[in-house]
Amino acid sequence: MITARPFYYLRHGETDWNREGRMQGSADIPLNETGMAQAERARDLLKGIEISRIVCSPLQRARQTAEIVNRELQLPITYIDNLREAHFGVQEGTMMGDWFHQWRLGADIEEAEPCDVFIERSRRAINQAIEGGEGTPLIVAHGAVYWAVKRYCRVFDDVPLPNSVPVFHEPIGRRNLPWRAKFLEEAQTETIPV
């Protein structure tokens, strides 16, 4: 379960590996110029919104995105190690392929974090971010970390999370109902691997 409090989620901006279709996982890849521009657009979208703090993955692409957004917001940034992307083991840096779909179904990949362990780690980290203070946090992390939100908040099941488009999440009434989730801007983007 995800703690029933509102939050914003922002996937990091584009990297060269995103552009090439390579699986980044825990590799610490920086934003490219497009990614920096995407983070600046997200900063503009978040301007004037009541956000109390930023909670971020420690990986460079998420940190850079949070720092660019924070030029406008001027908020404290907390880093949570468990908001890191999944570790894909020997497949990091390779193209998405059948191995990835098998991994999501529970197959073991050499040196990789098991998918179910990763989803649970992500869920706990998201709750830690939400519960880490008063007000509404902005969580800056990764595409696959967002799978925990999709699973436990039941939102956007078939919609890939675009780079640097903020999404607002709000619980609705009873626990078994899907949450309300809204992109702050409808993005027309191609699907980019995590």
CSV table of N, CA and C in Angstrom, one decimal, residues 16-25 88-101 103 109 190-194:
chain,number,residue,atom,x,y,z
A,16,ASP,N,21.7,10.3,-22.6
A,16,ASP,CA,22.1,9.7,-23.9
A,16,ASP,C,21.7,8.2,-24.0
A,17,TRP,N,21.7,7.5,-22.9
A,17,TRP,CA,21.3,6.1,-22.9
A,17,TRP,C,19.8,6.0,-23.2
A,18,ASN,N,19.0,6.9,-22.6
A,18,ASN,CA,17.6,6.9,-23.0
A,18,ASN,C,17.4,7.0,-24.5
A,19,ARG,N,18.1,8.0,-25.0
A,19,ARG,CA,18.0,8.3,-26.4
A,19,ARG,C,18.4,7.1,-27.3
A,20,GLU,N,19.4,6.4,-26.8
A,20,GLU,CA,19.9,5.2,-27.6
A,20,GLU,C,19.1,3.9,-27.3
A,21,GLY,N,18.2,4.0,-26.3
A,21,GLY,CA,17.4,2.8,-26.0
A,21,GLY,C,18.1,1.8,-25.1
A,22,ARG,N,19.2,2.3,-24.4
A,22,ARG,CA,20.0,1.4,-23.5
A,22,ARG,C,19.3,1.4,-22.1
A,23,MET,N,19.4,0.3,-21.5
A,23,MET,CA,18.9,0.1,-20.1
A,23,MET,C,19.9,0.7,-19.1
A,24,GLN,N,19.5,1.7,-18.4
A,24,GLN,CA,20.4,2.4,-17.5
A,24,GLN,C,20.5,1.7,-16.1
A,25,GLY,N,19.4,1.3,-15.5
A,25,GLY,CA,19.4,0.7,-14.2
A,25,GLY,C,20.2,1.6,-13.3
A,88,PHE,N,20.0,-3.9,-13.0
A,88,PHE,CA,19.8,-4.9,-14.1
A,88,PHE,C,21.0,-5.8,-14.3
A,89,GLY,N,21.9,-5.7,-13.4
A,89,GLY,CA,23.1,-6.6,-13.5
A,89,GLY,C,23.8,-6.5,-14.8
A,90,VAL,N,24.1,-7.7,-15.4
A,90,VAL,CA,24.9,-7.7,-16.6
A,90,VAL,C,24.2,-7.1,-17.8
A,91,GLN,N,22.9,-6.9,-17.6
A,91,GLN,CA,22.2,-6.3,-18.8
A,91,GLN,C,22.2,-4.8,-18.8
A,92,GLU,N,22.8,-4.1,-17.8
A,92,GLU,CA,22.9,-2.7,-17.8
A,92,GLU,C,23.7,-2.2,-19.0
A,93,GLY,N,23.2,-1.2,-19.7
A,93,GLY,CA,23.9,-0.7,-20.9
A,93,GLY,C,23.5,-1.4,-22.2
A,94,THR,N,22.7,-2.5,-22.1
A,94,THR,CA,22.3,-3.2,-23.2
A,94,THR,C,20.9,-2.7,-23.7
A,95,MET,N,20.4,-3.1,-24.8
A,95,MET,CA,19.1,-2.7,-25.3
A,95,MET,C,18.0,-3.5,-24.6
A,96,MET,N,16.9,-2.9,-24.5
A,96,MET,CA,15.7,-3.7,-23.9
A,96,MET,C,15.4,-4.8,-24.9
A,97,GLY,N,15.2,-6.0,-24.3
A,97,GLY,CA,14.9,-7.1,-25.1
A,97,GLY,C,14.1,-8.1,-24.3
A,98,ASP,N,14.1,-9.3,-24.8
A,98,ASP,CA,13.3,-10.4,-24.2
A,98,ASP,C,13.7,-10.6,-22.7
A,99,TRP,N,15.0,-10.4,-22.4
A,99,TRP,CA,15.5,-10.6,-21.0
A,99,TRP,C,14.7,-9.7,-20.1
A,100,PHE,N,14.4,-8.4,-20.5
A,100,PHE,CA,13.7,-7.5,-19.7
A,100,PHE,C,12.3,-8.0,-19.4
A,101,HIS,N,11.6,-8.4,-20.3
A,101,HIS,CA,10.2,-8.9,-20.1
A,101,HIS,C,10.2,-10.2,-19.2
A,103,TRP,N,12.5,-10.8,-16.9
A,103,TRP,CA,12.9,-10.3,-15.6
A,103,TRP,C,11.6,-9.8,-14.9
A,109,ILE,N,18.1,-12.7,-13.6
A,109,ILE,CA,19.1,-12.2,-14.5
A,109,ILE,C,20.4,-12.1,-13.7
A,190,GLU,N,7.7,9.7,-27.1
A,190,GLU,CA,7.9,8.2,-27.5
A,190,GLU,C,8.2,7.5,-26.2
A,191,THR,N,8.0,6.2,-26.2
A,191,THR,CA,8.3,5.4,-25.0
A,191,THR,C,9.8,5.2,-25.0
A,192,ILE,N,10.4,5.5,-23.8
A,192,ILE,CA,11.8,5.5,-23.6
A,192,ILE,C,12.1,4.5,-22.5
A,193,PRO,N,13.1,3.6,-22.7
A,193,PRO,CA,13.4,2.6,-21.7
A,193,PRO,C,13.8,3.2,-20.4
A,194,VAL,N,13.7,2.5,-19.3
A,194,VAL,CA,14.1,3.0,-18.0
A,194,VAL,C,15.6,3.1,-17.8
